[in-house]
mmCIF file of C-alpha atoms and ligand atoms in Angstrom:
data_model
loop_
_atom_site.group_PDB
_atom_site.id
_atom_site.type_symbol
_atom_site.label_atom_id
_atom_site.label_comp_id
_atom_site.label_asym_id
_atom_site.label_seq_id
_atom_site.Cartn_x
_atom_site.Cartn_y
_atom_site.Cartn_z
ATOM 1 C CA UNK A 1156 4.536 4.506 31.733
ATOM 2 C CA UNK A 1157 4.554 2.512 27.834
ATOM 3 C CA UNK A 1158 4.161 -0.880 28.471
ATOM 4 C CA UNK A 1159 7.394 -2.586 27.053
ATOM 5 C CA UNK A 1160 6.243 -6.108 26.331
ATOM 6 C CA UNK A 1161 3.105 -4.980 24.805
ATOM 7 C CA UNK A 1162 5.181 -2.716 22.400
ATOM 8 C CA UNK A 1163 7.209 -5.589 21.767
ATOM 9 C CA UNK A 1164 4.110 -7.908 21.106
ATOM 10 C CA UNK A 1165 2.727 -5.501 18.512
ATOM 11 C CA UNK A 1166 6.009 -4.997 16.821
ATOM 12 C CA UNK A 1167 6.409 -9.059 16.456
ATOM 13 C CA UNK A 1168 2.744 -9.498 15.461
ATOM 14 C CA UNK A 1169 2.883 -6.707 12.874
ATOM 15 C CA UNK A 1170 2.668 -7.800 9.098
ATOM 16 C CA UNK A 1171 3.575 -5.430 6.461
ATOM 17 C CA UNK A 1172 2.637 -6.447 2.901
ATOM 18 C CA UNK A 1173 4.892 -5.974 -0.026
ATOM 19 C CA UNK A 1174 4.287 -5.282 -3.440
ATOM 20 C CA UNK A 1175 5.171 -7.724 -6.540
ATOM 21 C CA UNK A 1176 5.740 -4.591 -8.575
ATOM 22 C CA UNK A 1177 8.574 -3.220 -6.376
ATOM 23 C CA UNK A 1178 10.210 -6.013 -7.432
ATOM 24 C CA UNK A 1179 10.297 -5.176 -11.214
ATOM 25 C CA UNK A 1180 12.131 -2.278 -13.157
ATOM 26 C CA UNK A 1181 10.208 0.674 -12.790
ATOM 27 C CA UNK A 1182 11.027 4.362 -13.823
ATOM 28 C CA UNK A 1183 9.495 7.853 -14.714
ATOM 29 C CA UNK A 1184 7.956 8.441 -18.035
ATOM 30 C CA UNK A 1185 11.301 9.751 -19.055
ATOM 31 C CA UNK A 1186 13.482 6.625 -18.348
ATOM 32 C CA UNK A 1187 13.197 2.810 -16.929
ATOM 33 C CA UNK A 1188 16.502 2.072 -15.734
ATOM 34 C CA UNK A 1189 16.853 -1.826 -15.821
ATOM 35 C CA UNK A 1190 18.740 -3.481 -12.970
ATOM 36 C CA UNK A 1191 20.556 -6.833 -13.073
ATOM 37 C CA UNK A 1192 18.668 -9.975 -11.417
ATOM 38 C CA UNK A 1193 15.513 -8.589 -11.740
ATOM 39 C CA UNK A 1194 12.619 -11.038 -11.997
ATOM 40 C CA UNK A 1195 11.363 -12.101 -15.367
ATOM 41 C CA UNK A 1196 7.958 -13.163 -14.344
ATOM 42 C CA UNK A 1197 5.539 -13.425 -10.605
ATOM 43 C CA UNK A 1198 6.926 -16.811 -9.606
ATOM 44 C CA UNK A 1199 10.084 -14.803 -9.044
ATOM 45 C CA UNK A 1200 8.794 -11.966 -7.481
ATOM 46 C CA UNK A 1201 7.630 -13.892 -5.125
ATOM 47 C CA UNK A 1202 10.904 -15.639 -4.869
ATOM 48 C CA UNK A 1203 12.442 -12.217 -4.223
ATOM 49 C CA UNK A 1204 9.243 -11.558 -1.619
ATOM 50 C CA UNK A 1205 10.436 -14.775 0.426
ATOM 51 C CA UNK A 1206 14.179 -13.057 0.935
ATOM 52 C CA UNK A 1207 12.522 -10.140 2.175
ATOM 53 C CA UNK A 1208 10.434 -12.069 4.648
ATOM 54 C CA UNK A 1209 13.268 -14.034 5.441
ATOM 55 C CA UNK A 1210 15.177 -11.473 6.469
ATOM 56 C CA UNK A 1211 12.251 -8.886 8.174
ATOM 57 C CA UNK A 1212 9.810 -11.536 9.459
ATOM 58 C CA UNK A 1213 7.256 -9.538 9.082
ATOM 59 C CA UNK A 1214 6.213 -9.367 5.495
ATOM 60 C CA UNK A 1215 4.503 -12.719 4.851
ATOM 61 C CA UNK A 1216 2.224 -11.701 2.062
ATOM 62 C CA UNK A 1217 2.812 -10.041 -1.735
ATOM 63 C CA UNK A 1218 0.150 -7.945 -3.381
ATOM 64 C CA UNK A 1219 -0.167 -8.829 -6.815
ATOM 65 C CA UNK A 1220 -1.362 -6.064 -9.833
ATOM 66 C CA UNK A 1221 -3.457 -7.809 -12.476
ATOM 67 C CA UNK A 1222 -2.676 -8.261 -15.418
ATOM 68 C CA UNK A 1223 1.117 -7.315 -14.277
ATOM 69 C CA UNK A 1224 1.220 -10.889 -12.593
ATOM 70 C CA UNK A 1225 -0.962 -12.982 -15.092
ATOM 71 C CA UNK A 1226 -0.739 -16.443 -14.786
ATOM 72 C CA UNK A 1227 -2.341 -19.441 -16.057
ATOM 73 C CA UNK A 1228 -2.974 -20.999 -12.782
ATOM 74 C CA UNK A 1229 -3.313 -18.853 -9.496
ATOM 75 C CA UNK A 1230 -3.858 -21.535 -7.592
ATOM 76 C CA UNK A 1231 -0.268 -22.906 -8.333
ATOM 77 C CA UNK A 1232 0.950 -19.466 -7.797
ATOM 78 C CA UNK A 1233 -0.445 -19.425 -4.134
ATOM 79 C CA UNK A 1234 1.072 -22.892 -3.639
ATOM 80 C CA UNK A 1235 4.395 -21.661 -4.947
ATOM 81 C CA UNK A 1236 4.263 -18.774 -2.289
ATOM 82 C CA UNK A 1237 3.316 -21.126 0.294
ATOM 83 C CA UNK A 1238 6.401 -23.767 -0.381
ATOM 84 C CA UNK A 1239 8.295 -20.395 0.213
ATOM 85 C CA UNK A 1240 6.725 -19.451 3.328
ATOM 86 C CA UNK A 1241 4.657 -16.580 2.107
ATOM 87 C CA UNK A 1242 1.039 -15.830 0.705
ATOM 88 C CA UNK A 1243 -0.786 -13.701 -1.858
ATOM 89 C CA UNK A 1244 -2.371 -10.653 -0.329
ATOM 90 C CA UNK A 1245 -4.451 -7.867 -2.314
ATOM 91 C CA UNK A 1246 -5.028 -8.420 -5.886
ATOM 92 C CA UNK A 1247 -4.932 -4.563 -7.594
ATOM 93 C CA UNK A 1248 -7.063 -4.360 -10.394
ATOM 94 C CA UNK A 1249 -5.573 -2.123 -13.465
ATOM 95 C CA UNK A 1250 -7.783 -0.395 -15.750
ATOM 96 C CA UNK A 1251 -5.380 2.411 -16.330
ATOM 97 C CA UNK A 1252 -3.565 0.743 -18.765
ATOM 98 C CA UNK A 1253 -5.466 -0.339 -21.974
ATOM 99 C CA UNK A 1254 -6.096 2.190 -24.835
ATOM 100 C CA UNK A 1255 -9.911 1.554 -24.656
ATOM 101 C CA UNK A 1256 -9.544 3.315 -20.984
ATOM 102 C CA UNK A 1257 -8.531 6.521 -22.581
ATOM 103 C CA UNK A 1258 -11.315 8.445 -21.680
ATOM 104 C CA UNK A 1259 -11.823 6.471 -18.401
ATOM 105 C CA UNK A 1260 -12.950 2.641 -17.738
ATOM 106 C CA UNK A 1261 -15.819 2.464 -15.182
ATOM 107 C CA UNK A 1262 -17.076 5.789 -15.649
ATOM 108 C CA UNK A 1263 -16.418 5.819 -19.414
ATOM 109 C CA UNK A 1264 -19.088 7.499 -21.086
ATOM 110 C CA UNK A 1265 -19.313 4.502 -23.579
ATOM 111 C CA UNK A 1266 -21.290 1.464 -22.012
ATOM 112 C CA UNK A 1267 -19.493 -0.750 -23.997
ATOM 113 C CA UNK A 1268 -16.014 -0.140 -22.403
ATOM 114 C CA UNK A 1269 -18.015 0.354 -19.182
ATOM 115 C CA UNK A 1270 -18.512 -3.368 -19.382
ATOM 116 C CA UNK A 1271 -14.944 -4.223 -20.434
ATOM 117 C CA UNK A 1272 -13.886 -2.426 -17.252
ATOM 118 C CA UNK A 1273 -16.160 -4.100 -15.027
ATOM 119 C CA UNK A 1274 -15.295 -7.614 -16.659
ATOM 120 C CA UNK A 1275 -11.720 -6.939 -15.316
ATOM 121 C CA UNK A 1276 -12.745 -6.246 -11.952
ATOM 122 C CA UNK A 1277 -14.799 -9.361 -11.807
ATOM 123 C CA UNK A 1278 -11.527 -11.235 -13.089
ATOM 124 C CA UNK A 1279 -10.054 -9.841 -10.373
ATOM 125 C CA UNK A 1280 -12.526 -11.173 -7.607
ATOM 126 C CA UNK A 1281 -12.215 -14.869 -9.366
ATOM 127 C CA UNK A 1282 -8.270 -14.761 -8.874
ATOM 128 C CA UNK A 1283 -9.003 -13.426 -5.410
ATOM 129 C CA UNK A 1284 -11.342 -16.685 -4.857
ATOM 130 C CA UNK A 1285 -8.369 -18.720 -6.598
ATOM 131 C CA UNK A 1286 -5.527 -17.033 -4.177
ATOM 132 C CA UNK A 1287 -7.566 -17.037 -1.034
ATOM 133 C CA UNK A 1288 -6.715 -13.109 -1.346
ATOM 134 C CA UNK A 1289 -9.180 -11.152 1.467
ATOM 135 C CA UNK A 1290 -8.787 -7.646 -0.033
ATOM 136 C CA UNK A 1291 -9.367 -6.041 -3.789
ATOM 137 C CA UNK A 1292 -7.733 -3.168 -3.993
ATOM 138 C CA UNK A 1293 -8.976 -0.347 -6.640
ATOM 139 C CA UNK A 1294 -7.871 2.684 -8.259
ATOM 140 C CA UNK A 1295 -9.318 4.331 -11.240
ATOM 141 C CA UNK A 1296 -7.320 6.587 -13.145
ATOM 142 C CA UNK A 1297 -10.378 7.844 -14.607
ATOM 143 C CA UNK A 1298 -11.070 11.682 -14.695
ATOM 144 C CA UNK A 1299 -10.801 14.458 -17.511
ATOM 145 C CA UNK A 1300 -8.345 16.932 -18.380
ATOM 146 C CA UNK A 1301 -10.976 19.741 -19.574
ATOM 147 C CA UNK A 1302 -13.991 21.749 -18.269
ATOM 148 C CA UNK A 1303 -16.873 20.352 -20.525
ATOM 149 C CA UNK A 1304 -14.928 17.136 -21.490
ATOM 150 C CA UNK A 1305 -18.045 15.268 -19.893
ATOM 151 C CA UNK A 1306 -20.587 15.008 -16.898
ATOM 152 C CA UNK A 1307 -18.640 14.888 -13.494
ATOM 153 C CA UNK A 1308 -22.211 13.861 -12.013
ATOM 154 C CA UNK A 1309 -22.716 11.273 -14.547
ATOM 155 C CA UNK A 1310 -19.841 9.853 -13.849
ATOM 156 C CA UNK A 1311 -20.149 9.436 -10.503
ATOM 157 C CA UNK A 1312 -23.342 7.496 -11.206
ATOM 158 C CA UNK A 1313 -21.436 5.327 -13.455
ATOM 159 C CA UNK A 1314 -18.841 4.572 -10.912
ATOM 160 C CA UNK A 1315 -21.507 3.797 -8.248
ATOM 161 C CA UNK A 1316 -23.148 1.300 -10.615
ATOM 162 C CA UNK A 1317 -19.846 -0.531 -11.308
ATOM 163 C CA UNK A 1318 -18.738 -0.386 -7.644
ATOM 164 C CA UNK A 1319 -22.206 -1.962 -6.363
ATOM 165 C CA UNK A 1320 -21.763 -4.948 -9.032
ATOM 166 C CA UNK A 1321 -18.256 -5.595 -7.955
ATOM 167 C CA UNK A 1322 -19.411 -5.451 -4.280
ATOM 168 C CA UNK A 1323 -22.449 -7.935 -5.105
ATOM 169 C CA UNK A 1324 -19.987 -10.383 -6.503
ATOM 170 C CA UNK A 1325 -17.668 -10.551 -3.372
ATOM 171 C CA UNK A 1326 -17.559 -13.254 -0.943
ATOM 172 C CA UNK A 1327 -18.565 -12.852 2.799
ATOM 173 C CA UNK A 1328 -14.819 -12.835 3.582
ATOM 174 C CA UNK A 1329 -13.626 -10.286 1.012
ATOM 175 C CA UNK A 1330 -13.281 -6.538 1.416
ATOM 176 C CA UNK A 1331 -13.094 -4.118 -1.463
ATOM 177 C CA UNK A 1332 -10.462 -1.350 -0.571
ATOM 178 C CA UNK A 1333 -11.377 1.882 -2.551
ATOM 179 C CA UNK A 1334 -8.101 4.098 -3.105
ATOM 180 C CA UNK A 1335 -8.278 7.709 -3.621
ATOM 181 C CA UNK A 1336 -5.774 10.073 -5.592
ATOM 182 C CA UNK A 1337 -6.013 14.140 -6.201
ATOM 183 C CA UNK A 1338 -4.816 14.078 -9.948
ATOM 184 C CA UNK A 1339 -2.641 11.952 -12.165
ATOM 185 C CA UNK A 1340 -3.380 11.031 -15.054
ATOM 186 C CA UNK A 1341 -6.357 13.145 -14.993
ATOM 187 C CA UNK A 1342 -5.634 16.885 -14.914
ATOM 188 C CA UNK A 1343 -8.434 18.637 -14.422
ATOM 189 C CA UNK A 1344 -11.240 16.191 -12.485
ATOM 190 C CA UNK A 1345 -10.707 12.837 -11.090
ATOM 191 C CA UNK A 1346 -13.515 10.683 -10.318
ATOM 192 C CA UNK A 1347 -12.199 9.695 -6.892
ATOM 193 C CA UNK A 1348 -9.985 12.587 -6.189
ATOM 194 C CA UNK A 1349 -10.280 12.475 -1.940
ATOM 195 C CA UNK A 1350 -11.308 10.376 0.939
ATOM 196 C CA UNK A 1351 -14.475 11.608 1.115
ATOM 197 C CA UNK A 1352 -15.752 10.702 -2.161
ATOM 198 C CA UNK A 1353 -13.956 7.389 -1.522
ATOM 199 C CA UNK A 1354 -15.714 7.145 1.834
ATOM 200 C CA UNK A 1355 -19.443 7.944 0.337
ATOM 201 C CA UNK A 1356 -19.037 5.538 -2.118
ATOM 202 C CA UNK A 1357 -17.996 2.635 0.604
ATOM 203 C CA UNK A 1358 -20.672 3.891 2.553
ATOM 204 C CA UNK A 1359 -23.262 2.986 0.308
ATOM 205 C CA UNK A 1360 -21.989 0.007 -0.815
ATOM 206 C CA UNK A 1361 -21.781 -1.246 2.917
ATOM 207 C CA UNK A 1362 -19.370 -2.730 5.979
ATOM 208 C CA UNK A 1363 -17.025 -4.680 3.420
ATOM 209 C CA UNK A 1364 -16.147 -1.383 1.324
ATOM 210 C CA UNK A 1365 -13.217 0.341 2.970
ATOM 211 C CA UNK A 1366 -10.938 3.231 1.718
ATOM 212 C CA UNK A 1367 -7.315 3.070 1.430
ATOM 213 C CA UNK A 1368 -4.890 5.851 2.426
ATOM 214 C CA UNK A 1369 -1.912 5.968 -0.127
ATOM 215 C CA UNK A 1370 0.224 7.975 1.500
ATOM 216 C CA UNK A 1371 1.316 9.845 -1.826
ATOM 217 C CA UNK A 1372 -2.259 10.975 -3.329
ATOM 218 C CA UNK A 1373 -2.810 14.133 -1.662
ATOM 219 C CA UNK A 1374 -2.431 17.786 -1.731
ATOM 220 C CA UNK A 1375 1.078 18.796 -0.125
ATOM 221 C CA UNK A 1376 0.497 20.128 3.190
ATOM 222 C CA UNK A 1377 -2.484 17.879 3.456
ATOM 223 C CA UNK A 1378 -2.925 16.876 7.436
ATOM 224 C CA UNK A 1379 -2.982 13.066 6.483
ATOM 225 C CA UNK A 1380 -3.259 11.648 9.948
ATOM 226 C CA UNK A 1381 -6.323 13.587 10.238
ATOM 227 C CA UNK A 1382 -7.539 11.788 7.595
ATOM 228 C CA UNK A 1383 -6.835 8.500 8.999
ATOM 229 C CA UNK A 1384 -8.200 9.427 12.896
ATOM 230 C CA UNK A 1385 -11.297 10.196 11.163
ATOM 231 C CA UNK A 1386 -11.819 6.876 8.918
ATOM 232 C CA UNK A 1387 -10.875 4.539 11.886
ATOM 233 C CA UNK A 1388 -13.410 6.486 13.907
ATOM 234 C CA UNK A 1389 -16.086 5.693 11.234
ATOM 235 C CA UNK A 1390 -14.639 2.119 10.994
ATOM 236 C CA UNK A 1391 -13.639 3.176 7.096
ATOM 237 C CA UNK A 1392 -10.003 2.726 7.317
ATOM 238 C CA UNK A 1393 -9.040 -0.627 4.920
ATOM 239 C CA UNK A 1394 -5.719 -0.034 4.803
ATOM 240 C CA UNK A 1395 -2.573 2.115 3.940
ATOM 241 C CA UNK A 1396 -0.458 2.096 0.501
ATOM 242 C CA UNK A 1397 2.643 3.390 2.219
ATOM 243 C CA UNK A 1398 5.107 5.332 0.421
ATOM 244 C CA UNK A 1399 6.663 8.979 0.224
ATOM 245 C CA UNK A 1400 6.664 11.996 -1.821
ATOM 246 C CA UNK A 1401 8.340 15.327 -1.905
ATOM 247 C CA UNK A 1402 6.182 16.626 -4.820
ATOM 248 C CA UNK A 1403 3.438 14.504 -5.691
ATOM 249 C CA UNK A 1404 3.006 10.973 -5.894
ATOM 250 C CA UNK A 1405 6.618 9.832 -6.076
ATOM 251 C CA UNK A 1406 6.439 6.490 -4.409
ATOM 252 C CA UNK A 1407 9.951 6.829 -2.740
ATOM 253 C CA UNK A 1408 10.659 4.611 0.180
ATOM 254 C CA UNK A 1409 7.975 5.159 2.976
ATOM 255 C CA UNK A 1410 9.516 7.078 5.979
ATOM 256 C CA UNK A 1411 12.213 8.398 3.443
ATOM 257 C CA UNK A 1412 11.124 11.842 2.957
ATOM 258 C CA UNK A 1413 9.060 12.946 5.846
ATOM 259 C CA UNK A 1414 9.503 10.302 9.046
ATOM 260 C CA UNK A 1415 7.600 12.409 11.065
ATOM 261 C CA UNK A 1416 4.478 12.605 9.129
ATOM 262 C CA UNK A 1417 4.884 8.648 8.860
ATOM 263 C CA UNK A 1418 5.402 8.992 12.746
ATOM 264 C CA UNK A 1419 2.063 11.061 13.220
ATOM 265 C CA UNK A 1420 0.083 8.490 10.887
ATOM 266 C CA UNK A 1421 1.202 5.803 12.992
ATOM 267 C CA UNK A 1422 0.336 7.259 16.201
ATOM 268 C CA UNK A 1423 -3.301 7.673 15.164
ATOM 269 C CA UNK A 1424 -3.172 4.381 14.175
ATOM 270 C CA UNK A 1425 -2.144 3.386 17.610
ATOM 271 C CA UNK A 1426 -4.311 5.258 19.704
ATOM 272 C CA UNK A 1427 -7.374 4.339 17.744
ATOM 273 C CA UNK A 1428 -6.156 0.394 17.972
ATOM 274 C CA UNK A 1429 -5.605 0.303 14.121
ATOM 275 C CA UNK A 1430 -2.685 -2.104 15.134
ATOM 276 C CA UNK A 1431 -4.911 -4.594 16.227
ATOM 277 C CA UNK A 1432 -5.381 -7.784 13.758
ATOM 278 C CA UNK A 1433 -9.029 -7.517 14.322
ATOM 279 C CA UNK A 1434 -9.623 -3.792 13.168
ATOM 280 C CA UNK A 1435 -8.801 -5.159 9.719
ATOM 281 C CA UNK A 1436 -6.532 -2.452 8.888
ATOM 282 C CA UNK A 1437 -3.604 -3.332 5.867
ATOM 283 C CA UNK A 1438 -0.356 -2.305 5.955
ATOM 284 C CA UNK A 1439 0.975 -2.381 2.147
ATOM 285 C CA UNK A 1440 3.710 -0.725 0.230
ATOM 286 C CA UNK A 1441 3.009 0.880 -2.981
ATOM 287 C CA UNK A 1442 6.480 1.874 -4.001
ATOM 288 C CA UNK A 1443 8.663 2.079 -7.528
ATOM 289 C CA UNK A 1444 12.103 1.403 -6.369
ATOM 290 C CA UNK A 1445 14.148 3.315 -9.755
ATOM 291 C CA UNK A 1446 17.213 3.872 -8.970
ATOM 292 C CA UNK A 1447 18.265 1.903 -5.533
ATOM 293 C CA UNK A 1448 18.645 -1.747 -5.578
ATOM 294 C CA UNK A 1449 15.097 -3.407 -5.243
ATOM 295 C CA UNK A 1450 15.191 -5.754 -2.415
ATOM 296 C CA UNK A 1451 17.303 -3.956 -0.104
ATOM 297 C CA UNK A 1452 15.092 -1.014 -0.686
ATOM 298 C CA UNK A 1453 11.652 -2.936 -0.018
ATOM 299 C CA UNK A 1454 13.642 -4.399 3.343
ATOM 300 C CA UNK A 1455 14.759 -0.664 4.582
ATOM 301 C CA UNK A 1456 11.094 0.482 3.662
ATOM 302 C CA UNK A 1457 9.894 -2.373 5.629
ATOM 303 C CA UNK A 1458 12.233 -1.324 8.685
ATOM 304 C CA UNK A 1459 11.304 2.549 8.351
ATOM 305 C CA UNK A 1460 7.858 1.098 8.876
ATOM 306 C CA UNK A 1461 8.552 -0.592 11.974
ATOM 307 C CA UNK A 1462 10.400 2.216 13.400
ATOM 308 C CA UNK A 1463 7.661 4.872 13.409
ATOM 309 C CA UNK A 1464 5.469 1.970 14.327
ATOM 310 C CA UNK A 1465 7.769 1.074 17.689
ATOM 311 C CA UNK A 1466 7.823 5.042 17.942
ATOM 312 C CA UNK A 1467 4.182 5.343 17.908
ATOM 313 C CA UNK A 1468 3.491 2.344 20.314
ATOM 314 C CA UNK A 1469 6.030 3.997 22.705
ATOM 315 C CA UNK A 1470 3.887 7.220 23.128
ATOM 316 C CA UNK A 1471 2.992 7.661 27.105
ATOM 317 C CA UNK A 1472 -0.891 7.943 25.894
ATOM 318 C CA UNK A 1473 -1.589 8.052 29.787
ATOM 319 C CA UNK A 1474 1.179 11.162 30.048
ATOM 320 C CA UNK A 1475 -0.600 12.397 26.850
ATOM 321 C CA UNK A 1476 -4.084 12.476 27.877
ATOM 322 C CA UNK A 1477 -3.392 13.997 31.175
ATOM 323 C CA UNK A 1478 -1.523 16.803 29.848
ATOM 324 C CA UNK A 1479 -4.574 17.108 26.924
ATOM 325 C CA UNK A 1480 -6.689 17.306 29.798
ATOM 326 C CA UNK A 1481 -5.067 20.170 32.322
ATOM 327 C CA UNK A 1482 -4.825 22.327 28.630
ATOM 328 C CA UNK A 1483 -0.925 21.648 29.000
ATOM 329 C CA UNK A 1484 -0.135 22.223 25.426
ATOM 330 C CA UNK A 1485 3.756 22.036 25.750
ATOM 331 C CA UNK A 1486 3.372 18.794 28.162
ATOM 332 C CA UNK A 1487 1.071 17.161 25.505
ATOM 333 C CA UNK A 1488 3.722 17.959 22.566
ATOM 334 C CA UNK A 1489 6.651 17.072 24.521
ATOM 335 C CA UNK A 1490 5.055 13.635 25.405
ATOM 336 C CA UNK A 1491 4.777 12.926 21.620
ATOM 337 C CA UNK A 1492 8.242 14.133 21.026
ATOM 338 C CA UNK A 1493 9.703 12.063 23.449
ATOM 339 C CA UNK A 1494 8.241 9.232 21.360
ATOM 340 C CA UNK A 1495 9.460 10.369 18.283
ATOM 341 C CA UNK A 1496 12.922 10.972 19.632
ATOM 342 C CA UNK A 1497 13.563 7.695 20.863
ATOM 343 C CA UNK A 1498 16.132 6.001 19.205
ATOM 344 C CA UNK A 1499 14.124 2.458 18.790
ATOM 345 C CA UNK A 1500 16.647 0.640 16.901
ATOM 346 C CA UNK A 1501 18.127 -1.069 19.605
ATOM 347 C CA UNK A 1502 14.890 -2.050 21.001
ATOM 348 C CA UNK A 1503 14.052 -3.102 16.995
ATOM 349 C CA UNK A 1504 17.149 -5.146 17.100
ATOM 350 C CA UNK A 1505 15.992 -7.060 20.336
ATOM 351 C CA UNK A 1506 12.647 -7.659 19.046
ATOM 352 C CA UNK A 1507 14.098 -9.435 15.889
ATOM 353 C CA UNK A 1508 16.492 -11.516 18.079
ATOM 354 C CA UNK A 1509 13.746 -12.778 20.259
ATOM 355 C CA UNK A 1510 11.944 -13.539 16.719
ATOM 356 C CA UNK A 1511 14.943 -15.991 15.546
ATOM 357 C CA UNK A 1512 16.012 -13.115 12.817
ATOM 358 C CA UNK A 1513 19.514 -11.541 12.612
ATOM 359 C CA UNK A 1514 18.900 -8.047 14.210
ATOM 360 C CA UNK A 1515 20.049 -6.125 10.770
ATOM 361 C CA UNK A 1516 17.636 -7.143 8.226
ATOM 362 C CA UNK A 1517 19.833 -5.421 5.657
ATOM 363 C CA UNK A 1518 23.057 -7.151 6.784
ATOM 364 C CA UNK A 1519 21.362 -10.613 6.932
ATOM 365 C CA UNK A 1520 20.175 -9.950 3.230
ATOM 366 C CA UNK A 1521 23.598 -9.343 2.636
ATOM 367 C CA UNK A 1522 24.827 -12.263 4.161
ATOM 368 C CA UNK A 1523 22.720 -14.485 2.383
ATOM 369 C CA UNK A 1524 23.830 -14.219 -0.964
ATOM 370 C CA UNK A 1525 20.806 -13.930 -3.087
ATOM 371 C CA UNK A 1526 21.633 -10.687 -4.865
ATOM 372 C CA UNK A 1527 24.741 -12.243 -5.927
ATOM 373 C CA UNK A 1528 22.847 -15.547 -7.157
ATOM 374 C CA UNK A 1529 20.021 -13.608 -9.032
ATOM 375 C CA UNK A 1530 22.318 -11.673 -10.884
ATOM 376 C CA UNK A 1531 24.403 -14.339 -12.085
ATOM 377 C CA UNK A 1532 20.951 -17.017 -12.725
ATOM 378 C CA UNK A 1533 18.748 -14.631 -14.242
ATOM 379 C CA UNK A 1534 19.920 -14.296 -17.683
ATOM 380 C CA UNK A 1535 17.753 -13.693 -20.708
ATOM 381 C CA UNK A 1536 14.218 -13.560 -20.739
ATOM 382 C CA UNK A 1537 12.351 -10.228 -20.484
ATOM 383 C CA UNK A 1538 12.399 -8.560 -16.967
ATOM 384 C CA UNK A 1539 9.200 -7.701 -15.061
ATOM 385 C CA UNK A 1540 8.472 -3.922 -15.479
ATOM 386 C CA UNK A 1541 5.883 -1.565 -14.504
ATOM 387 C CA UNK A 1542 3.478 -1.831 -16.919
ATOM 388 C CA UNK A 1543 4.355 -5.105 -18.281
HETATM 389 C C1 PSV B 2152 -2.370 4.868 -8.066
HETATM 390 O O1 PSV B 2152 -0.973 5.856 -8.355
HETATM 391 C C2 PSV B 2152 -1.462 3.759 -7.168
HETATM 392 O O2 PSV B 2152 -1.103 4.377 -6.096
HETATM 393 C C3 PSV B 2152 -2.553 2.392 -7.551
HETATM 394 O O3 PSV B 2152 -2.165 2.050 -5.963
HETATM 395 C C4 PSV B 2152 -2.170 1.642 -8.578
HETATM 396 O O4 PSV B 2152 -2.246 0.341 -8.137
HETATM 397 C C5 PSV B 2152 -0.521 1.876 -8.027
HETATM 398 O O5 PSV B 2152 -0.124 2.922 -7.758
HETATM 399 C C6 PSV B 2152 0.277 1.225 -9.291
HETATM 400 O O6 PSV B 2152 1.828 1.426 -9.160
HETATM 401 MN MN1 MN B 2153 -1.500 3.112 -4.328
#
């Protein structure tokens, strides 16, 4: 039997971090379609994130991306967030958009470029000190396009050296989250292409280096939930970058392309105690809203994670274990599918009402008048966007 009060308590305490870049304009390499009312600076991104938290009650922090969210005074930015009832979350480094990084950043063959990349990573830790952020999220676009272009082993050595220097610089309560991605922008070798490579580096570094699973970063058909179970078992799952994909790293709304996969992933989280705050698994969104309205898209994404979480928490683990022990394959599968096929929307409405929220976050946002206000007020200036 599932313990409904415990499920409700877990849903109430779940925290999902939204990405500052999800509020800005974004697109593909073909076109960025601008939308009216989009923030023009990091402060306005926080204003939007506060609206998402007001509507959902479970998104108290925002990830920043540096230099996209560079400001003169990060303490002031943190105070601004606090005044709006939210906080600053993970700091994402960006060593992929400077001309010098054409052949790599921390793995570049030229030591001067490597020094420049490392200096940026250190700057990100300085920012964490000012914002009080716990997590430094590292993703490297480093890799090669052609066989023979560089020595892949030497590149691993250079990567290890940079990671060790950053790890050394971290404070006691700070963590390094290392993200892997199969390919793109590098098309032949990528220096951190998979969870195994990320795991090996984190293992050498120590307990505060952990792996991030971005759900869009695998080969088609990869069993992501197996990776999640394995990392949890080893105490090395630092968190998720949630999004969904049909083909490659599509960065669509989480749960939109394959809600069943999201459920399977969160089932592994649930049965391995990954929702317990002390496990330290960070639930982050890493998405871009290219054609859909941005704030409602973030809200919808949060709701999708909540729905998959509720279903995962509803799995009757006693019944599942009993079926597994007796070798009843069909029954074990049925127990899982019963939870997946449960309509959890009434439960979530109840949970929200008990939290003092509107049962429908999207309706709450629509009723707030915020969208009309930002469209009217945010006129002039340069809109924020991916890469700017
Ligand atoms: C790379 O594709 C990535 O997933 C990393 O997390 C980056 O920081 C982010 O996307 C940029 O949107
Ligand atoms: Mn990511």
